[in-house]
Amino acid sequence: MRRLRVGVIGCGAIAQIQHLPHLRELGDEFEIAGLCDLSPKLLATLGAEYGVPPERQFLDYRDLVRGDAEAVVVCLTGSHAAPSIAAAEAGKHVLVEKPMCTTVAEAEAMVAAAEKAGTLLMVAYMKRHDPAYRYAQARVREMADVRFIQVNHLHPDNSLHLAEFRVHRFDDVPADVRAATEAAHRRGIADALGYADPDQVPPGIARAYSTILGSMIHDIGNLHGLFGPPARVRSSEIWAEGRGISAVLEYPGEKRAVCTWVDLPELWEFRETLEVYGSRERVLATFPTGFARGLPSTVTLHGMDADRQPWRKELAWHDNPFLLELRAFRTCVIEGATVITDGRSAVHDVALVRDIVLAHLET
């Protein structure tokens, strides 16, 4: 079996909890060809842990993509546009973690770079590879009608999830570098929403934009996989200084989706649900946090038999969607399989983040 040589750009929590352990676990299919991070101490620590020698540890992603990696996983802090574009221009295939970028302009530039280079740009919506999602997707497509969709995302503080894992952190990234990353993110939000100055963006609006882009984007991606992009945002509300977001999305065929994300920081009880209701059928899916390994995803089906008697069926899967996603990425690169979460489709998702916030601002 041919191994795919993969570099990892950004070695924070999601790389340490999911991507790097899976790349090592799938050692017959992947080789870690390089690590990139702004923290020298983190690079040295993870290099020793994963057998990546110093000459393959990079502080600058441009040095990594000039090497012999065939593909990269991009999961650094901030917009992923610049390293993804640089990787494509160097002929590398890209698996880019969400959020792929901050603005539609960045997303379109990423797609253009990959198309020009003839490389893959796959967006890491790992839940789209979850067997529970795939099963729910097939059942929704069999439904006679869809009348209502409900999405709830009840989110504890990430520190509660991360406490269950050993995540290496060091304080050797220069303060001016961290400040520049944050300033670029604020500038991107202002550009997306039409503000001339980032300081003009209300803090709650900036927080909500970041939350939709970084967390609620999973729900946006899941809905996209079921119904495509929505026709429009019917309404949107942002409250609690951006810690609560609710939007009503209109889809073709008179479908409506009510999507809510709420910050519930103190109690370790993550809940993400996707519920699709028809006149005779219901498909209800639940997903664990991305900072989890081994927790189940579930699907509950409700229906009526020929005698109009109701029935209920419950199923659960424990497969890790990050691992399945990596395998799908390799299959797309080596065997030419179709990318189900391609960059061009994800441009619509970044646009929807903007439109949800603008719908609130315009009310």
Coordinates of C-alpha atoms in Angstrom, one line a residue:
M1 CA 0.0 0.0 0.0
R2 CA 1.4 3.4 -1.0
R3 CA 1.8 5.8 1.9
L4 CA 0.7 9.4 1.5
R5 CA 3.4 11.9 2.7
V6 CA 1.5 14.5 4.8
G7 CA 2.8 17.6 6.5
V8 CA 0.8 19.2 9.4
I9 CA 0.6 22.9 9.6
G10 CA -0.5 24.0 13.1
C11 CA 0.1 21.6 16.0
G12 CA -2.4 22.7 18.5
A13 CA -5.2 20.8 20.2
I14 CA -7.0 19.3 17.3
A15 CA -3.8 18.2 15.7
Q16 CA -2.6 16.6 19.0
I17 CA -6.0 15.0 19.9
Q18 CA -7.0 13.8 16.4
H19 CA -4.9 14.3 13.4
L20 CA -1.4 13.3 14.6
P21 CA -2.5 10.2 16.5
H22 CA -4.5 9.0 13.5
L23 CA -1.7 9.6 11.1
R24 CA 0.5 7.5 13.3
E25 CA -2.2 4.8 13.8
L26 CA -2.6 4.6 10.0
G27 CA 1.1 4.2 9.5
D28 CA 0.6 1.8 6.5
E29 CA -1.3 4.5 4.7
F30 CA 0.4 7.8 5.8
E31 CA 3.8 9.1 6.7
I32 CA 4.2 12.3 8.7
A33 CA 6.5 14.3 6.3
G34 CA 6.8 17.4 8.4
L35 CA 5.5 19.5 11.3
C36 CA 5.0 23.3 11.3
D37 CA 4.1 25.6 14.2
L38 CA 5.1 28.9 15.6
S39 CA 6.3 27.4 18.9
P40 CA 9.8 25.9 18.7
K41 CA 9.3 24.0 22.0
L42 CA 6.1 22.4 20.7
L43 CA 7.8 21.4 17.5
A44 CA 10.6 19.7 19.4
T45 CA 8.2 18.0 21.8
L46 CA 5.9 16.6 19.1
G47 CA 8.8 15.8 16.8
A48 CA 10.3 13.6 19.5
E49 CA 6.9 12.0 20.1
Y50 CA 6.1 11.3 16.5
G51 CA 9.5 10.6 15.1
V52 CA 9.8 13.7 13.0
P53 CA 13.5 14.9 12.9
P54 CA 14.5 18.5 13.4
E55 CA 15.1 19.0 9.7
R56 CA 11.4 18.4 9.1
Q57 CA 10.2 20.8 11.8
F58 CA 9.4 24.2 10.5
L59 CA 8.4 27.6 12.0
D60 CA 7.3 28.9 8.6
Y61 CA 4.7 27.0 6.6
R62 CA 6.3 28.2 3.4
D63 CA 9.4 26.1 4.3
L64 CA 7.3 23.0 4.8
V65 CA 5.4 23.3 1.5
R66 CA 8.7 23.6 -0.3
G67 CA 9.6 20.1 0.9
D68 CA 8.7 16.6 -0.3
A69 CA 5.3 16.3 1.4
E70 CA 2.5 15.4 -1.1
A71 CA -0.2 16.9 1.0
V72 CA -0.8 19.0 4.1
V73 CA -3.3 19.2 6.9
V74 CA -3.9 22.9 7.7
C75 CA -5.1 23.4 11.3
L76 CA -3.3 26.5 12.6
T77 CA -4.9 29.4 14.6
G78 CA -6.5 32.1 12.4
S79 CA -7.4 32.1 8.8
H80 CA -6.2 29.1 6.8
A81 CA -6.2 30.9 3.5
A82 CA -2.5 31.8 3.2
P83 CA -1.0 28.4 4.0
S84 CA -3.6 26.6 1.9
I85 CA -2.9 28.8 -1.1
A86 CA 0.9 28.4 -0.6
A87 CA 0.5 24.7 -0.4
A88 CA -1.6 24.6 -3.6
E89 CA 1.0 26.8 -5.5
A90 CA 3.7 24.3 -4.4
G91 CA 1.6 21.4 -5.9
K92 CA 0.4 20.0 -2.5
H93 CA -3.1 18.7 -1.9
V94 CA -4.8 20.3 1.1
L95 CA -7.1 19.1 3.8
V96 CA -8.0 22.3 5.5
E97 CA -9.6 22.3 9.0
K98 CA -12.6 24.4 9.6
P99 CA -12.9 27.3 9.5
M100 CA -11.3 27.3 6.1
C101 CA -10.9 31.1 6.3
T102 CA -12.7 34.2 7.5
T103 CA -14.1 35.8 4.3
V104 CA -15.7 34.8 1.0
A105 CA -12.9 36.5 -0.8
E106 CA -10.3 34.3 0.9
A107 CA -12.4 31.2 0.2
E108 CA -12.6 32.0 -3.5
A109 CA -8.8 32.7 -3.6
M110 CA -8.2 29.3 -2.0
V111 CA -10.4 27.5 -4.6
A112 CA -8.8 29.4 -7.4
A113 CA -5.3 28.5 -6.3
A114 CA -6.2 24.8 -6.1
E115 CA -8.0 24.8 -9.4
K116 CA -5.0 26.5 -11.1
A117 CA -2.6 24.0 -9.6
G118 CA -4.7 21.0 -10.3
T119 CA -4.6 20.0 -6.6
L120 CA -7.3 18.9 -4.2
L121 CA -8.8 21.3 -1.6
M122 CA -10.9 19.3 0.9
V123 CA -12.6 21.0 3.8
A124 CA -12.4 19.1 7.0
Y125 CA -16.1 18.7 7.9
M126 CA -15.4 15.5 9.7
K127 CA -19.0 14.9 10.7
R128 CA -19.9 14.4 7.0
H129 CA -17.8 11.2 7.2
D130 CA -19.4 10.0 10.4
P131 CA -21.4 6.8 9.7
A132 CA -24.3 8.2 11.7
Y133 CA -24.4 11.3 9.4
R134 CA -24.1 9.1 6.3
Y135 CA -26.9 6.9 7.5
A136 CA -29.1 9.8 8.4
Q137 CA -28.4 11.4 5.0
A138 CA -29.5 8.3 3.2
R139 CA -32.7 8.2 5.2
V140 CA -33.5 11.8 4.7
R141 CA -33.2 11.3 0.9
E142 CA -35.8 8.5 1.2
M143 CA -38.3 10.7 3.0
A144 CA -41.5 11.4 1.1
D145 CA -41.5 15.0 2.3
V146 CA -39.5 17.3 4.6
R147 CA -41.4 20.0 6.5
F148 CA -39.1 21.1 9.2
I149 CA -35.5 20.9 10.3
Q150 CA -34.2 21.7 13.8
V151 CA -30.5 22.1 14.7
N152 CA -29.4 22.6 18.3
H153 CA -25.8 23.1 19.3
L154 CA -25.4 23.4 23.1
H155 CA -21.7 24.1 23.8
P156 CA -19.8 23.9 27.1
D157 CA -16.4 25.6 27.4
N158 CA -13.8 23.8 25.4
S159 CA -11.5 23.6 28.4
L160 CA -13.8 21.0 29.9
H161 CA -13.2 18.7 26.9
L162 CA -9.5 19.4 26.6
A163 CA -8.9 18.5 30.3
E164 CA -9.5 14.9 29.3
F165 CA -6.4 14.9 27.1
R166 CA -2.7 15.7 27.3
V167 CA -2.3 18.7 25.1
H168 CA 1.2 20.2 25.0
R169 CA 1.3 24.0 25.2
F170 CA 4.2 26.4 25.5
D171 CA 4.6 30.2 25.9
D172 CA 7.3 30.8 23.4
V173 CA 5.3 32.3 20.5
P174 CA 6.1 36.0 20.4
A175 CA 3.4 38.3 21.7
D176 CA 3.5 40.4 18.5
V177 CA 2.9 37.3 16.4
R178 CA -0.2 36.4 18.4
A179 CA -1.4 40.0 18.2
A180 CA -0.9 40.0 14.5
T181 CA -3.0 36.9 14.1
E182 CA -5.8 38.3 16.2
A183 CA -5.7 41.6 14.3
A184 CA -5.9 39.8 11.0
H185 CA -9.0 37.9 12.2
R186 CA -10.7 41.1 13.4
R187 CA -9.8 42.8 10.1
G188 CA -11.4 39.9 8.2
I189 CA -14.6 40.1 10.2
A190 CA -14.8 43.8 9.6
D191 CA -14.3 43.3 5.8
A192 CA -16.9 40.5 5.7
L193 CA -19.6 42.7 7.4
G194 CA -18.8 45.9 5.6
Y195 CA -17.1 47.9 8.5
A196 CA -14.3 50.3 7.5
D197 CA -12.5 49.8 10.9
P198 CA -12.4 46.6 13.0
D199 CA -12.9 48.7 16.1
Q200 CA -16.4 49.6 14.8
V201 CA -17.5 46.0 15.0
P202 CA -19.5 45.5 18.3
P203 CA -17.8 42.9 20.5
G204 CA -20.9 40.7 20.6
I205 CA -21.1 40.7 16.8
A206 CA -17.5 39.8 16.4
R207 CA -17.8 37.0 18.9
A208 CA -20.9 35.7 17.2
Y209 CA -19.2 35.8 13.8
S210 CA -16.2 33.8 15.2
T211 CA -18.6 31.3 16.9
I212 CA -20.6 30.6 13.7
L213 CA -17.4 30.4 11.7
G214 CA -15.5 28.2 14.2
S215 CA -18.3 26.0 15.7
M216 CA -21.7 26.4 14.2
I217 CA -20.0 25.9 10.8
H218 CA -20.3 22.1 11.5
D219 CA -24.1 22.5 11.5
I220 CA -24.0 24.6 8.3
G221 CA -21.9 21.9 6.7
N222 CA -24.2 19.2 7.8
L223 CA -27.2 21.0 6.4
H224 CA -25.3 21.7 3.1
G225 CA -24.7 17.9 2.7
L226 CA -28.4 17.2 3.1
F227 CA -30.1 20.1 1.3
G228 CA -27.4 22.2 -0.4
P229 CA -27.0 25.9 0.3
P230 CA -30.2 27.7 1.6
A231 CA -32.1 30.1 -0.6
R232 CA -31.8 32.8 2.0
V233 CA -31.7 33.6 5.7
R234 CA -35.2 34.3 6.8
S235 CA -34.3 35.8 10.1
S236 CA -31.5 35.8 12.6
E237 CA -31.0 36.7 16.3
I238 CA -27.8 37.2 18.2
W239 CA -28.1 37.7 22.0
A240 CA -26.1 37.4 25.3
E241 CA -23.2 39.4 23.7
G242 CA -22.8 36.9 20.9
R243 CA -23.0 33.8 23.1
G244 CA -26.4 32.9 21.7
I245 CA -27.2 32.6 18.0
S246 CA -30.4 31.5 16.3
A247 CA -31.2 31.6 12.6
V248 CA -34.1 30.5 10.4
L249 CA -32.9 29.3 7.0
E250 CA -35.1 28.8 3.9
Y251 CA -34.4 25.9 1.6
P252 CA -36.1 25.2 -1.8
G253 CA -39.4 23.4 -1.6
E254 CA -40.8 25.4 1.4
K255 CA -38.3 23.8 3.8
R256 CA -37.3 25.7 7.0
A257 CA -34.4 25.0 9.3
V258 CA -34.2 26.6 12.7
C259 CA -30.6 26.6 13.8
T260 CA -29.5 27.5 17.4
W261 CA -26.0 27.7 19.0
V262 CA -25.8 28.5 22.7
D263 CA -22.8 28.9 25.0
L264 CA -23.4 26.9 28.2
P265 CA -19.9 27.0 29.7
E266 CA -20.1 25.5 33.2
L267 CA -21.6 22.1 32.7
W268 CA -19.8 19.3 30.8
E269 CA -22.7 18.3 28.7
F270 CA -22.1 18.9 25.0
R271 CA -25.2 18.4 22.7
E272 CA -25.3 18.7 18.9
T273 CA -28.5 17.5 17.2
L274 CA -29.8 17.5 13.7
E275 CA -33.5 16.7 13.4
V276 CA -35.4 16.3 10.1
Y277 CA -39.2 16.1 10.3
G278 CA -41.7 14.9 7.6
S279 CA -45.4 14.2 7.7
R280 CA -44.8 10.5 8.3
E281 CA -41.1 10.2 9.1
R282 CA -38.5 11.7 11.4
V283 CA -34.7 11.3 11.3
L284 CA -32.9 12.6 14.5
A285 CA -29.1 12.5 14.7
T286 CA -26.7 13.4 17.5
F287 CA -23.0 14.0 17.4
P288 CA -20.3 14.3 20.1
T289 CA -17.8 17.1 20.4
G290 CA -14.8 17.1 18.1
F291 CA -12.6 16.9 21.2
A292 CA -13.7 13.3 21.8
R293 CA -12.5 9.9 21.0
G294 CA -14.8 6.8 21.2
L295 CA -18.0 8.6 22.1
P296 CA -21.0 7.5 20.0
S297 CA -23.0 9.3 17.3
T298 CA -26.6 8.2 17.1
V299 CA -29.6 8.2 14.8
T300 CA -33.2 7.7 15.9
L301 CA -35.8 7.0 13.2
H302 CA -39.6 7.4 13.6
G303 CA -42.1 6.1 11.1
M304 CA -45.5 4.6 10.4
D305 CA -46.1 1.1 9.1
A306 CA -48.7 0.1 6.5
D307 CA -51.3 -0.1 9.2
R308 CA -50.5 3.4 10.5
Q309 CA -48.9 2.0 13.6
P310 CA -45.9 4.1 14.8
W311 CA -42.4 2.6 15.2
R312 CA -39.1 3.8 16.5
K313 CA -35.5 2.6 15.7
E314 CA -32.3 3.7 17.4
L315 CA -28.7 3.1 16.2
A316 CA -25.3 4.1 17.3
W317 CA -21.8 4.2 15.9
H318 CA -18.4 4.6 17.6
D319 CA -16.2 5.1 14.5
N320 CA -13.9 8.2 14.8
P321 CA -14.9 10.6 11.9
F322 CA -11.5 12.2 11.9
L323 CA -9.9 8.9 11.1
L324 CA -12.5 8.2 8.4
E325 CA -11.9 11.7 7.0
L326 CA -8.1 11.1 6.7
R327 CA -8.7 7.9 4.8
A328 CA -11.2 9.6 2.5
F329 CA -8.6 12.3 1.8
R330 CA -6.0 9.7 0.9
T331 CA -8.5 7.9 -1.4
C332 CA -9.2 11.2 -3.2
V333 CA -5.5 12.0 -3.6
I334 CA -4.3 8.6 -4.7
E335 CA -7.3 7.0 -6.4
G336 CA -9.1 10.1 -7.7
A337 CA -12.3 9.6 -5.7
T338 CA -14.7 12.5 -5.5
V339 CA -14.2 15.0 -2.7
I340 CA -17.6 15.3 -0.9
T341 CA -16.6 18.5 1.0
D342 CA -14.8 20.4 -1.7
G343 CA -13.6 24.0 -1.3
R344 CA -16.0 25.4 -3.9
S345 CA -19.0 24.1 -2.1
A346 CA -17.6 25.5 1.2
V347 CA -17.5 29.0 -0.3
H348 CA -21.3 29.0 0.2
D349 CA -20.9 28.1 3.8
V350 CA -18.5 31.0 4.5
A351 CA -21.0 33.3 2.8
L352 CA -23.8 31.9 5.0
V353 CA -21.8 32.8 8.1
R354 CA -21.7 36.4 6.9
D355 CA -25.4 36.4 5.9
I356 CA -26.6 35.1 9.3
V357 CA -24.8 38.0 11.1
L358 CA -25.9 40.5 8.5
A359 CA -29.5 39.4 8.8
H360 CA -29.4 40.2 12.5
L361 CA -27.7 43.6 11.9
E362 CA -30.3 44.5 9.4
T363 CA -33.4 43.9 11.6

